[in-house]
Coordinates of C-alpha atoms in Angstrom, one line a residue:
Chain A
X1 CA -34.6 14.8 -9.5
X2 CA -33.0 12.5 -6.5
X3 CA -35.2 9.7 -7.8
X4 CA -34.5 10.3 -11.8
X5 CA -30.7 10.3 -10.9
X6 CA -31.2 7.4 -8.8
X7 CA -32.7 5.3 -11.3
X8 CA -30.4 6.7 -14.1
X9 CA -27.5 4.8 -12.1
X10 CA -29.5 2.0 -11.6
X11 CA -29.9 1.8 -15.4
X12 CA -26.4 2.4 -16.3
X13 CA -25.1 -0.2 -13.9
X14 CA -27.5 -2.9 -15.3
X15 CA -26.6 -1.8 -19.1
X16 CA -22.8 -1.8 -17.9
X17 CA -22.9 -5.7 -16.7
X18 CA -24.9 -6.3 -19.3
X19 CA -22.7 -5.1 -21.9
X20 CA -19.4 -6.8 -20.6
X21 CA -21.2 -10.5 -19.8
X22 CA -22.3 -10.1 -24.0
X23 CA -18.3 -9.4 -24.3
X24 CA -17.5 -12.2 -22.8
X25 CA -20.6 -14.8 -23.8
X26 CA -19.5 -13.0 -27.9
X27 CA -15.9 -13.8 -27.0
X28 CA -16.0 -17.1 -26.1
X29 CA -19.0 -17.9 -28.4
X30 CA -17.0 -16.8 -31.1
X31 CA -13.7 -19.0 -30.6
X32 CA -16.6 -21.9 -29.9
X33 CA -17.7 -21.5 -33.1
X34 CA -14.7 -21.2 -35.1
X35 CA -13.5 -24.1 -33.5
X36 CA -16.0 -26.3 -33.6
X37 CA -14.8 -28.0 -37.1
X38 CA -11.7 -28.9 -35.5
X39 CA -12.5 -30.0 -31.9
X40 CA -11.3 -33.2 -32.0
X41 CA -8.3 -35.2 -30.6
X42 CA -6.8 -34.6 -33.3
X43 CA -6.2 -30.9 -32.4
X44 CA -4.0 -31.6 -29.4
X45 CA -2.4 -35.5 -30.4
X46 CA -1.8 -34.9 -34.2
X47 CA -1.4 -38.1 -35.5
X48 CA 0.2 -39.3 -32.3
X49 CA -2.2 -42.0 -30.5
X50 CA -3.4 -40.2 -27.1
X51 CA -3.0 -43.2 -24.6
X52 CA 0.5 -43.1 -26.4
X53 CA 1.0 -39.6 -25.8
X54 CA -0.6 -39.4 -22.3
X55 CA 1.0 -42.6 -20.4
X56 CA 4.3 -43.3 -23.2
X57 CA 5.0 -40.1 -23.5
X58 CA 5.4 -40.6 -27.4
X59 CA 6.3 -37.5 -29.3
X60 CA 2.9 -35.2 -30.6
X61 CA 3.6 -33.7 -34.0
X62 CA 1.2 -31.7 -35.3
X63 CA -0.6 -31.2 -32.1
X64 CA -1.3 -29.1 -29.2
X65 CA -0.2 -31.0 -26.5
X66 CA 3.5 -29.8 -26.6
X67 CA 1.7 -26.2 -26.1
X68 CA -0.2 -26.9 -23.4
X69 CA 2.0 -29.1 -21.7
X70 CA 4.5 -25.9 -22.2
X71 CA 2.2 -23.7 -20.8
X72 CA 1.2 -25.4 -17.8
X73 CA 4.7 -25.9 -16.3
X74 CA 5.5 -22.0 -18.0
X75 CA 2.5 -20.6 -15.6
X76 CA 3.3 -22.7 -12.3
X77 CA 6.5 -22.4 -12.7
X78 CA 6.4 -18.4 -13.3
X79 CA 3.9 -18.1 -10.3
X80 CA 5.5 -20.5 -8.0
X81 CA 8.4 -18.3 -8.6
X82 CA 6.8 -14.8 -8.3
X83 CA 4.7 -16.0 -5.3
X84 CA 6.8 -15.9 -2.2
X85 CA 8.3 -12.8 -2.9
X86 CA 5.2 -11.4 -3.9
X87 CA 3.4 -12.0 -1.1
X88 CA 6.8 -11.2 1.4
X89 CA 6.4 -7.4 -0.1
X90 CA 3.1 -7.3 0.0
X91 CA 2.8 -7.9 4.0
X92 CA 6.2 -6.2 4.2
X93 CA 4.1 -3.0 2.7
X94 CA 1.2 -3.7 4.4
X95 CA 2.3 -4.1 7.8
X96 CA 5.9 -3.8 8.3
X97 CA 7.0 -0.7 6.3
X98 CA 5.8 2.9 7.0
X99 CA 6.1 6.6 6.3
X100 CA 8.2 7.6 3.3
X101 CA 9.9 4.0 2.5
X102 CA 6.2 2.3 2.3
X103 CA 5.1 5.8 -0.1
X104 CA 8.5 4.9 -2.1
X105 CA 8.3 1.4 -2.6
X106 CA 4.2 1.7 -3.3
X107 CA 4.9 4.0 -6.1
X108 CA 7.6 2.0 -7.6
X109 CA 5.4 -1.2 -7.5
X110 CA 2.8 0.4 -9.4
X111 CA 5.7 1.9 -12.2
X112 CA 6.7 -1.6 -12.3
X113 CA 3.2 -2.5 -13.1
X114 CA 2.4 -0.5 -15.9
X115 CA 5.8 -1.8 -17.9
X116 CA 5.1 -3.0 -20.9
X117 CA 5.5 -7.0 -21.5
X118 CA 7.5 -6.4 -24.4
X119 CA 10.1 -4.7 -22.7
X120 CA 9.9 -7.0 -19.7
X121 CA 10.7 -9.5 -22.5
X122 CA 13.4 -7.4 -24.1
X123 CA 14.7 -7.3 -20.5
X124 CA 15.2 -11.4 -20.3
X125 CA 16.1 -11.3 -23.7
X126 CA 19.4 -9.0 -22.6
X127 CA 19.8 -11.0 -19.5
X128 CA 19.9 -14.6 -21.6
X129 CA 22.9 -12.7 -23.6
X130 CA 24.8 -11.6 -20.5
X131 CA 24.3 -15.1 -18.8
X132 CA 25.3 -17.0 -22.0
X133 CA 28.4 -14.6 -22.5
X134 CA 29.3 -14.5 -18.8
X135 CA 28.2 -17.4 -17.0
X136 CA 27.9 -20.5 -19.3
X137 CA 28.0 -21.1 -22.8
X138 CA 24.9 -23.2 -22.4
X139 CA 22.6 -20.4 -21.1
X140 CA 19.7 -19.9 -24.1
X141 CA 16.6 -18.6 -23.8
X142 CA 14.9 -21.1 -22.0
X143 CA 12.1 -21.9 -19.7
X144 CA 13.3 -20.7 -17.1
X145 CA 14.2 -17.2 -18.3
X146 CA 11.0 -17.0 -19.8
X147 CA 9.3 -17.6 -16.3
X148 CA 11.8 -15.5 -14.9
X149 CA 10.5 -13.0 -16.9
X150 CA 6.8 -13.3 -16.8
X151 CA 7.1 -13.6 -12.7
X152 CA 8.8 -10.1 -13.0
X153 CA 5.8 -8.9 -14.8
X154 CA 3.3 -10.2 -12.1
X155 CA 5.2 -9.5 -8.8
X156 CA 3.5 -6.4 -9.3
X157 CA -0.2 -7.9 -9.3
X158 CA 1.0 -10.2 -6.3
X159 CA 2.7 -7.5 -3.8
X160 CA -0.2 -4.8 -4.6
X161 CA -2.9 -8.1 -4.1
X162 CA -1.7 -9.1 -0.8
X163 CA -1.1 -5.4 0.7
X164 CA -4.5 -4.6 0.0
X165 CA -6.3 -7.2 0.8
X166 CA -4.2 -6.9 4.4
X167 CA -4.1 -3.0 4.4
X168 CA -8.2 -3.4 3.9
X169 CA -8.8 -5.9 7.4
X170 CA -10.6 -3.8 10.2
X171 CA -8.3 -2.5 12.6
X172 CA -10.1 -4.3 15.8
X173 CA -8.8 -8.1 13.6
X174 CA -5.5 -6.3 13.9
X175 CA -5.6 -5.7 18.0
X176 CA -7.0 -9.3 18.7
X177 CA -4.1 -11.7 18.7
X178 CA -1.8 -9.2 20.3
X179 CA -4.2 -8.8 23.2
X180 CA -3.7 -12.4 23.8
X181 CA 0.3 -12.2 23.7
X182 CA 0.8 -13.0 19.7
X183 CA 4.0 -11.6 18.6
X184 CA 3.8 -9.5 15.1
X185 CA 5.0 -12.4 13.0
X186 CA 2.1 -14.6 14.8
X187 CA -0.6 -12.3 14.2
X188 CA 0.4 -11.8 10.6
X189 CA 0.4 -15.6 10.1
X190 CA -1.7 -17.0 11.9
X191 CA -4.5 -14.6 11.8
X192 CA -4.1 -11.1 9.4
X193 CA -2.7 -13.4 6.5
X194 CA -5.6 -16.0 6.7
X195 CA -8.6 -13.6 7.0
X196 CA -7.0 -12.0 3.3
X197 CA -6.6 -15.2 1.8
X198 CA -9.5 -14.2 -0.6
X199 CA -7.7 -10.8 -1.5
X200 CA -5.0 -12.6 -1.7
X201 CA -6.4 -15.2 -4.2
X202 CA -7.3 -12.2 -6.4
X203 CA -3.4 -11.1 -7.2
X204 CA -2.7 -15.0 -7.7
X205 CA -5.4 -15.6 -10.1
X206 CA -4.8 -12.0 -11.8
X207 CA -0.9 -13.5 -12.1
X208 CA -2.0 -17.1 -13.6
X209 CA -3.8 -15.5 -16.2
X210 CA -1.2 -12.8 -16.9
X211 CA 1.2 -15.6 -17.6
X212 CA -0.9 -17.9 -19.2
X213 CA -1.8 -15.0 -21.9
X214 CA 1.1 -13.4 -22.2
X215 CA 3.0 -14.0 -25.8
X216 CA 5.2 -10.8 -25.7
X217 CA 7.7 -12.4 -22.9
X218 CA 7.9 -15.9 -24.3
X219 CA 8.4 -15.3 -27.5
X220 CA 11.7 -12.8 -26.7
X221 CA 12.9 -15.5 -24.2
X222 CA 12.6 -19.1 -24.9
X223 CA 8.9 -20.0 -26.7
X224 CA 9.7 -21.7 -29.9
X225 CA 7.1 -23.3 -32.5
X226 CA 8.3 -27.1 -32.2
X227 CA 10.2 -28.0 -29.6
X228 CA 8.5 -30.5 -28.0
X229 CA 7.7 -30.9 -23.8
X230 CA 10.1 -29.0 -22.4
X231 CA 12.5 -31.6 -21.5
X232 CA 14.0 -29.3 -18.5
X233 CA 14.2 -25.8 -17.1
X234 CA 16.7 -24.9 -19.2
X235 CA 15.3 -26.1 -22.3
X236 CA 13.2 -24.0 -25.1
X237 CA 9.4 -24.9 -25.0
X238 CA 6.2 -24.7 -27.2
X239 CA 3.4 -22.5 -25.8
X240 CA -0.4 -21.6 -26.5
X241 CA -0.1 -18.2 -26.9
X242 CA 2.8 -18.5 -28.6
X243 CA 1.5 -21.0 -31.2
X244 CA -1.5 -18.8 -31.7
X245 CA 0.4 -15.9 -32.4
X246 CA 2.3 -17.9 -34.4
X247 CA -0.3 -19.8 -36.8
X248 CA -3.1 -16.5 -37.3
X249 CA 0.0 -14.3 -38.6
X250 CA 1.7 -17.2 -41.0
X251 CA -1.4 -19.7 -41.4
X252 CA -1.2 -21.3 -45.2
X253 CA -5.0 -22.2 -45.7
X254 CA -8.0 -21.7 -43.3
X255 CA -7.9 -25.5 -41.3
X256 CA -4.6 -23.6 -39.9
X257 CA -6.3 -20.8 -38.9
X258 CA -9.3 -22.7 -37.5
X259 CA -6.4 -24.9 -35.7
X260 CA -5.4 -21.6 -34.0
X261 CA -9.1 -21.0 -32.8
X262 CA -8.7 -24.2 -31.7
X263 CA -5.7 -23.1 -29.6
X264 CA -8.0 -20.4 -28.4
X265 CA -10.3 -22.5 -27.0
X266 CA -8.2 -24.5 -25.1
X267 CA -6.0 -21.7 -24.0
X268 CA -8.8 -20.2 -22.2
X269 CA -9.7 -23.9 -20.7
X270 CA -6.6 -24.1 -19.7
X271 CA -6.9 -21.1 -17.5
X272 CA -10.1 -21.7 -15.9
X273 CA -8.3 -25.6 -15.3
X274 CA -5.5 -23.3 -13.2
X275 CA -7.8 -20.7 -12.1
X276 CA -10.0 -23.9 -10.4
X277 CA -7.4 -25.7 -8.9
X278 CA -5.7 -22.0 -7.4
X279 CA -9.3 -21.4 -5.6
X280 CA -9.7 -25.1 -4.6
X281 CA -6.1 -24.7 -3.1
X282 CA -7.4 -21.6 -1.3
X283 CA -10.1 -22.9 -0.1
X284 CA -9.0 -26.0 1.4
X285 CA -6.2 -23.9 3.5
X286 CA -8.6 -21.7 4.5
X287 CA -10.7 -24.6 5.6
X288 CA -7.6 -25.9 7.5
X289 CA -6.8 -22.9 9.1
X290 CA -10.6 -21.9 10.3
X291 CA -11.3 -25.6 11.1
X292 CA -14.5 -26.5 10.6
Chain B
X1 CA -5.0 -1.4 51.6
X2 CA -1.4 -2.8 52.2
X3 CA 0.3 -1.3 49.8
X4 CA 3.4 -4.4 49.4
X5 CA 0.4 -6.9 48.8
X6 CA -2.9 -6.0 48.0
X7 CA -1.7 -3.4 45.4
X8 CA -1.8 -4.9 41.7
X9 CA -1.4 -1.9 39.6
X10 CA 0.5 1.1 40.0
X11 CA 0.3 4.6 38.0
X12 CA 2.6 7.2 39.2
X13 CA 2.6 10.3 37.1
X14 CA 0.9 9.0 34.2
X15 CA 0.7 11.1 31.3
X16 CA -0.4 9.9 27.6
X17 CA -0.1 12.3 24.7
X18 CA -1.3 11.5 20.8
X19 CA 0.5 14.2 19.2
X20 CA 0.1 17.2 20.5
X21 CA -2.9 16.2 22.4
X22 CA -2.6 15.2 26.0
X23 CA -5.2 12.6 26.9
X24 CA -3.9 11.6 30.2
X25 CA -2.6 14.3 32.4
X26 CA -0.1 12.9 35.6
X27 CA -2.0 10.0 36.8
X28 CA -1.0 8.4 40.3
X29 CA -3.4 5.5 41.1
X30 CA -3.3 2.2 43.1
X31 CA -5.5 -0.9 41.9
X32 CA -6.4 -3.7 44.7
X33 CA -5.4 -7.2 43.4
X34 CA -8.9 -9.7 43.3
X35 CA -10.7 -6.9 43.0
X36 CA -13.1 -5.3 40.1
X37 CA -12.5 -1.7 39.8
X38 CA -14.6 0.3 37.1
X39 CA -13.7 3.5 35.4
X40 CA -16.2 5.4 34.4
X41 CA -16.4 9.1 32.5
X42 CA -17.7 11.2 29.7
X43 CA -16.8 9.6 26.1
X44 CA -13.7 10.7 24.7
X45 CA -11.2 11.2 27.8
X46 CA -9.3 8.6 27.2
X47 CA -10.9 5.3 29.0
X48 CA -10.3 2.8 26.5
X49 CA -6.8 4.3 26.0
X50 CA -6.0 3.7 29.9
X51 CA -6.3 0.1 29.3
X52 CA -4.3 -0.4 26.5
X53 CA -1.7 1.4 28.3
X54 CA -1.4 -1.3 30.9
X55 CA -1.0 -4.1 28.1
X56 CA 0.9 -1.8 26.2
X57 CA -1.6 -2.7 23.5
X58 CA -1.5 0.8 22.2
X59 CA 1.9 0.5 20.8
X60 CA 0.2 -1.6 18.1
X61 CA -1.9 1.5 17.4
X62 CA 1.3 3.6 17.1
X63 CA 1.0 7.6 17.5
X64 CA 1.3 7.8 21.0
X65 CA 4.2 9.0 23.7
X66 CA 4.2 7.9 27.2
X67 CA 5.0 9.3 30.1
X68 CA 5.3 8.0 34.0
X69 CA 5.4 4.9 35.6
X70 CA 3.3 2.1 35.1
X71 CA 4.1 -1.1 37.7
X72 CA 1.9 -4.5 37.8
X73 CA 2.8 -7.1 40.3
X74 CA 2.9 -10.3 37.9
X75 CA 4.5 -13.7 39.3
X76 CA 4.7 -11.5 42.8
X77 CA 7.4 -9.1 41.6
X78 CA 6.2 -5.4 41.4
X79 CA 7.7 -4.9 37.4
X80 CA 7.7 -1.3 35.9
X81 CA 6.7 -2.7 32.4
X82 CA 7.9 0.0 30.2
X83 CA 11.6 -0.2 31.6
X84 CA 12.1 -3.5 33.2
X85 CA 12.5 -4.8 29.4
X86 CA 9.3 -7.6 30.6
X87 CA 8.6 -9.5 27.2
X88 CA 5.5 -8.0 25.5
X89 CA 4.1 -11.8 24.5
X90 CA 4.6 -12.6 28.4
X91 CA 3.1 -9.2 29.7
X92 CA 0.5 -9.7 27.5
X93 CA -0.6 -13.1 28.2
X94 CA -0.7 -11.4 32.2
X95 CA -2.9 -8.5 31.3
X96 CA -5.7 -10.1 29.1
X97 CA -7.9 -7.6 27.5
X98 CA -11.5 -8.2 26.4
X99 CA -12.8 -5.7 23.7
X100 CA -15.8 -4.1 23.8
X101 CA -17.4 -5.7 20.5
X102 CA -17.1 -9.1 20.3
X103 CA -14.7 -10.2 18.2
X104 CA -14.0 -13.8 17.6
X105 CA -11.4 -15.0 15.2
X106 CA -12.8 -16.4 11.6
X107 CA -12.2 -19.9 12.9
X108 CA -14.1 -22.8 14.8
X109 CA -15.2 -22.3 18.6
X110 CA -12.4 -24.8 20.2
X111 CA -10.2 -23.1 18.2
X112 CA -10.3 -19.8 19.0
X113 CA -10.5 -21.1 22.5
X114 CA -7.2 -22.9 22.2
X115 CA -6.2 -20.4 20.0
X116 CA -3.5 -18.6 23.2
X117 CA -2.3 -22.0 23.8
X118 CA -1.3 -22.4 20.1
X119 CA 0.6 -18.9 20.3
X120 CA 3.1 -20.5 23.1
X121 CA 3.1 -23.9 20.9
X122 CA 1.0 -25.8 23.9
X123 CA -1.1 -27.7 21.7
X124 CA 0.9 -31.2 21.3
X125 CA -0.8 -33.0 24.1
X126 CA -4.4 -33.1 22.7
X127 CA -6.2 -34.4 26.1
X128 CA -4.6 -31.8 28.0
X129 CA -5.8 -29.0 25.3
X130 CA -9.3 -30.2 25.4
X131 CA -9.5 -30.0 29.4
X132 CA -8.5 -27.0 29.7
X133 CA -10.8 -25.9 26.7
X134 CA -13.4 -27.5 28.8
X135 CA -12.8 -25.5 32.1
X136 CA -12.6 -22.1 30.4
X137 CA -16.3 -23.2 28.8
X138 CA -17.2 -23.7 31.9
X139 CA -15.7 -21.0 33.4
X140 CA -17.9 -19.0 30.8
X141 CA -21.0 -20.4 31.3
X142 CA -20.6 -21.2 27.6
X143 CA -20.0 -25.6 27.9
X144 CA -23.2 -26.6 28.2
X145 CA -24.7 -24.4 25.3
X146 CA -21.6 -25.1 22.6
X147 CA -20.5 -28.7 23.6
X148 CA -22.4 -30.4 20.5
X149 CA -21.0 -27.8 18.0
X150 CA -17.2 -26.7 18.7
X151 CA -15.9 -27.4 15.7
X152 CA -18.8 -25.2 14.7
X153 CA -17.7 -21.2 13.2
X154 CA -17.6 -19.2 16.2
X155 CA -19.1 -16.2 14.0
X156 CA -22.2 -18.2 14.4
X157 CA -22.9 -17.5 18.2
X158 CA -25.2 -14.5 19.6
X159 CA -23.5 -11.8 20.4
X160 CA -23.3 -12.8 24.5
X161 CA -22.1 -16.5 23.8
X162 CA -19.6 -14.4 21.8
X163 CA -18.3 -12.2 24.3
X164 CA -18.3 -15.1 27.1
X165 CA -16.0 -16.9 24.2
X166 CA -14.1 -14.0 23.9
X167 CA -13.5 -14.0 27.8
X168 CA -13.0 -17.8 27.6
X169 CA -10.4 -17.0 25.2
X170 CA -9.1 -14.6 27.1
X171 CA -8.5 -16.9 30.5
X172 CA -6.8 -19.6 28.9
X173 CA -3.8 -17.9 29.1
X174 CA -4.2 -17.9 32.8
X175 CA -4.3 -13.9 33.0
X176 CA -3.5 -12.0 36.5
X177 CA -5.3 -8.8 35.2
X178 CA -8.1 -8.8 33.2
X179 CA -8.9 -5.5 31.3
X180 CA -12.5 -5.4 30.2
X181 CA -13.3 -2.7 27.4
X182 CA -17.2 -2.7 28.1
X183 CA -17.7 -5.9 27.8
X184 CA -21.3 -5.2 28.0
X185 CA -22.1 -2.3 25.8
X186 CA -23.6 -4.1 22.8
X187 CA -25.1 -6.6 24.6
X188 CA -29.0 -7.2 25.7
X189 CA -30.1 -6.7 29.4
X190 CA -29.9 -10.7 29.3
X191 CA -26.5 -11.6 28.5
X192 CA -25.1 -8.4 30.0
X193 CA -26.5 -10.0 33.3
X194 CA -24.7 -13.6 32.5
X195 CA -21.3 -11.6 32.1
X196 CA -21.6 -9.5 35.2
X197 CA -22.1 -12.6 36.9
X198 CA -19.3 -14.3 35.3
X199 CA -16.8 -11.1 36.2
X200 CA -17.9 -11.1 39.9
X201 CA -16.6 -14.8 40.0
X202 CA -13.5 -13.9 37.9
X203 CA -12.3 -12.2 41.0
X204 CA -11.3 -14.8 42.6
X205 CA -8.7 -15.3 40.4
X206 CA -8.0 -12.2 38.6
X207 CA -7.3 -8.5 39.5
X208 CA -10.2 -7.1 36.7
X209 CA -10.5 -3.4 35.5
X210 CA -13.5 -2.3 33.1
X211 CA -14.8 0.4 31.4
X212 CA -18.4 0.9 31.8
X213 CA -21.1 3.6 31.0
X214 CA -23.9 1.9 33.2
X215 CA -24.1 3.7 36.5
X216 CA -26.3 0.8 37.9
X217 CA -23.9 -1.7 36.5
X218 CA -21.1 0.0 38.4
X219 CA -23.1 0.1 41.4
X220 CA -23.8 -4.0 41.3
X221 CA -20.6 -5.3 40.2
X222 CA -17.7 -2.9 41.1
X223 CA -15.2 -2.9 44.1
X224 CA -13.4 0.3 43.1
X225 CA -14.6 2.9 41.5
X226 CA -12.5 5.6 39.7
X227 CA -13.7 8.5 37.2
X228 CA -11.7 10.2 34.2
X229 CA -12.5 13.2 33.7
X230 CA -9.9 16.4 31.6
X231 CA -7.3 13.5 31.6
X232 CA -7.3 12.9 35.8
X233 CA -8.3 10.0 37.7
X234 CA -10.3 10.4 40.7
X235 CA -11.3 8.1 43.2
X236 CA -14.9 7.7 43.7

């Protein structure tokens, strides 16, 4: 009986892995597919030339380049944001905070992660209005609000991230640097901190993704279908998710809605571009801090 | 024993409670400076806990309530180190403590040697780091055997070269008591024999108090020999 259940696990775990890897290999195949008639420069320079685009600046219409370029200073900008206070509440949880303020502030981190994006967005959306009415007339929704926004909506992943991957450290790392005379700030910095950088990693790359998918938020706050690069913080901005939102709900004739598989494509090599560089960045200061 | 200079440790009515539970009951004990005094007992009674008490490392641990007096002579000054308002970094970079599982930081050998000299920001003049790096090595016995490799991970040594670093660690902040957690329990007859050797030459510059379960260890290496049993300490 022990060995039937046994192998009965076994089973299910390999169907299980199975299963989601053909999710993902029929996802992605999919969008590869549909895409494949209109992988070209085309897709992301229009009729702009790309040398013209890429070191003039020149405007892209018809393009993806505005999006992309939108959506990589939307996501650093949203995580860069979100990041230091993430990870502050997350060690502040983790080894700071105790008893019935830690049980408190847990529960209300994990409420604030299960808020739906659309009423994070409605949330900017209402705070655009009050700034615009109350602070200056030339407040709109802008990039800016819109990162705003999306790094409320992963502080969440960041603070929850970080204490667990410090909460989850043996309790003889804890003792180490004390024993030799490090104060608590020391050995969080200098030792509890690095040993979690790969938990820590997890709730960034969890974040970058969150914001790079998100449409709900940016389309409430400050994504628009043609603006351009955004020109500053404070100005509206084109976006992948956005545009593919945009072009499978209103497309005129199929090359459009291929164009938005197109978007699809590149959206998701966007990510794995920001995912990438977040784990090379991990890796080299965890390189610098273990030194060899 | 003169009791104004040879005494490095005083407990007088030392009592440790977590909770409810009282794991230490009224303690008065003397420790001899330069000398290696063992404690020894049945699992459980609080051994391990008597050490952290005199590093205070317990408060990191949380849970517990103190009781009693607990004086170490550090710079020559007799200081009661739970009301004389000593700083903790400063106490504890007095009272080293070696643990009794190795446990090197995730980061290269020289490193974690250096690592108590980066705490106090002594890392600027390079030479001067790598000198002393050098003596505690050698200190260790460990030089020879890691020279070629310290930028190396430290995670990559046996489990003696580890605990020899971990003492090397340990020293560089220049301890006056060394509390040693059995340094030796998960160690082969081999490396256990390179340590003891290493702690009976640590005496000459270090008061050193260990926990041990080896009877014949006790017997080879210790000065002073104390048991805690039902929370007292008794001299052997």
């Amino acid at each position: 009986m022990r060995v039937a259940g046994q192998r009965a696990i076994t089973a299910w775990s390999w169907i299980s892995s199975l299963l989601l890897t053909g999710s993902v290999v029929t996802v992605v195949g999919f969008v590869l597919i549909k895409s494949l008639p209109v992988l070209h420069w085309r897709l992301i320079f229009g009729r702009t030339p790309p040398l013209e685009a890429l070191w003039r600046w020149a405007p892209v219409t018809g393009g993806l380049w505005p999006a992309i370029g939108g959506t990589f200073f939307l996501v650093i900008t949203a995580v860069g944001l979100a990041l230091p206070f993430g990870l502050g509440a997350g060690i502040y949880l983790a080894d700071c905070a105790d008893g019935r303020l830690k049980r408190g502030l847990t529960l209300l981190f994990d409420v604030l992660a299960g808020v739906p994006s659309i009423v994070v967005g409605l949330f900017g959306f209402s705070l655009t209005i009050f700034l615009h009415r109350y602070l200056s007339a030339r407040i709109y929704p802008s990039l800016l609000i819109s990162a705003l926004a999306l790094a409320f909506l992963v502080l969440p992943y960041l603070i929850r991230g970080t204490q667990e991957a410090l909460e989850n450290l043996p309790n003889a790392l804890r003792l180490i640097a004390p024993a030799l005379g490090a104060t608590r700030m020391q050995n969080i910095f200098r030792v509890l901190v690095p040993k979690a950088l790969d938990g820590i990693a997890g709730g960034v790359l969890l974040s970058i993704g969150r914001c790079a998918e998100d449409t709900a938020v940016i389309m409430l706050t400050g994504a628009v279908a043609s603006a351009g690069l955004p020109k500053s913080l404070l100005g509206s901005f084109e976006a992948l998710p956005f545009y593919i939102y945009y072009i499978s709900s209103q497309y005129r004739d199929p090359q459009e809605l291929q164009q938005g598989y197109g978007a699809a494509l590149i959206l998701l090599l966007v990510c794995a571009v920001l995912l990438a560089t977040s784990l090379i960045l991990k890796n080299l200061l965890a390189r610098r801090v273990r030194g060899w | 024993m003169n009791p104004n200079t040879d005494c490095k440790i005083r407990l007088t009515d030392l009592s440790f409670y977590y909770g409810p539970r009282r794991i230490l009951d009224r303690i008065n004990a003397s420790f001899s400076e330069h000398a290696l005094t063992t404690i020894i007992g049945p699992s459980g009674q609080g051994k391990s806990t008597l050490l952290t008490i005199l590093n205070r490392l317990w408060e990191e641990i949380g849970g517990g309530r103190i009781q009693g007096k607990v004086e170490i002579r550090l710079d020559g000054h007799m200081v009661d180190i739970y009301r004389d308002l000593h700083p903790l970094d400063r106490l504890r970079r007095k009272v080293g403590m070696v643990f009794q599982e190795p446990n090197p930081l995730p980061m290269s050998i020289y490193k974690n040697v250096a690592f108590p000299l980066k705490l106090i920001g002594a890392t600027k003049d390079w030479h001067a780091v790598e000198a002393k790096v050098q003596s505690a090595l050698s200190q260790t016995f460990l030089w020879n055997e890691v020279k070629d490799r310290l930028h190396h991970d430290a995670r990559t040594l046996s489990g003696g070269q580890q605990q020899r670093l971990c003492i090397a660690r340990a020293l560089m902040a220049q301890p006056e008591v060394l509390l040693l957690d059995e340094p030796t329990a998960s160690l082969d007859a081999r490396a256990a024999e390179v340590i003891e050797e290493l702690l009976t030459r640590l005496k000459s510059t270090c008061t050193l108090i260990m926990v041990s379960h080896y009877l014949e260890q006790v017997r080879r290496v210790a000065d002073q020999v104390m048991e805690l049993t039902h929370g007292r300490l008794n001299h052997q």
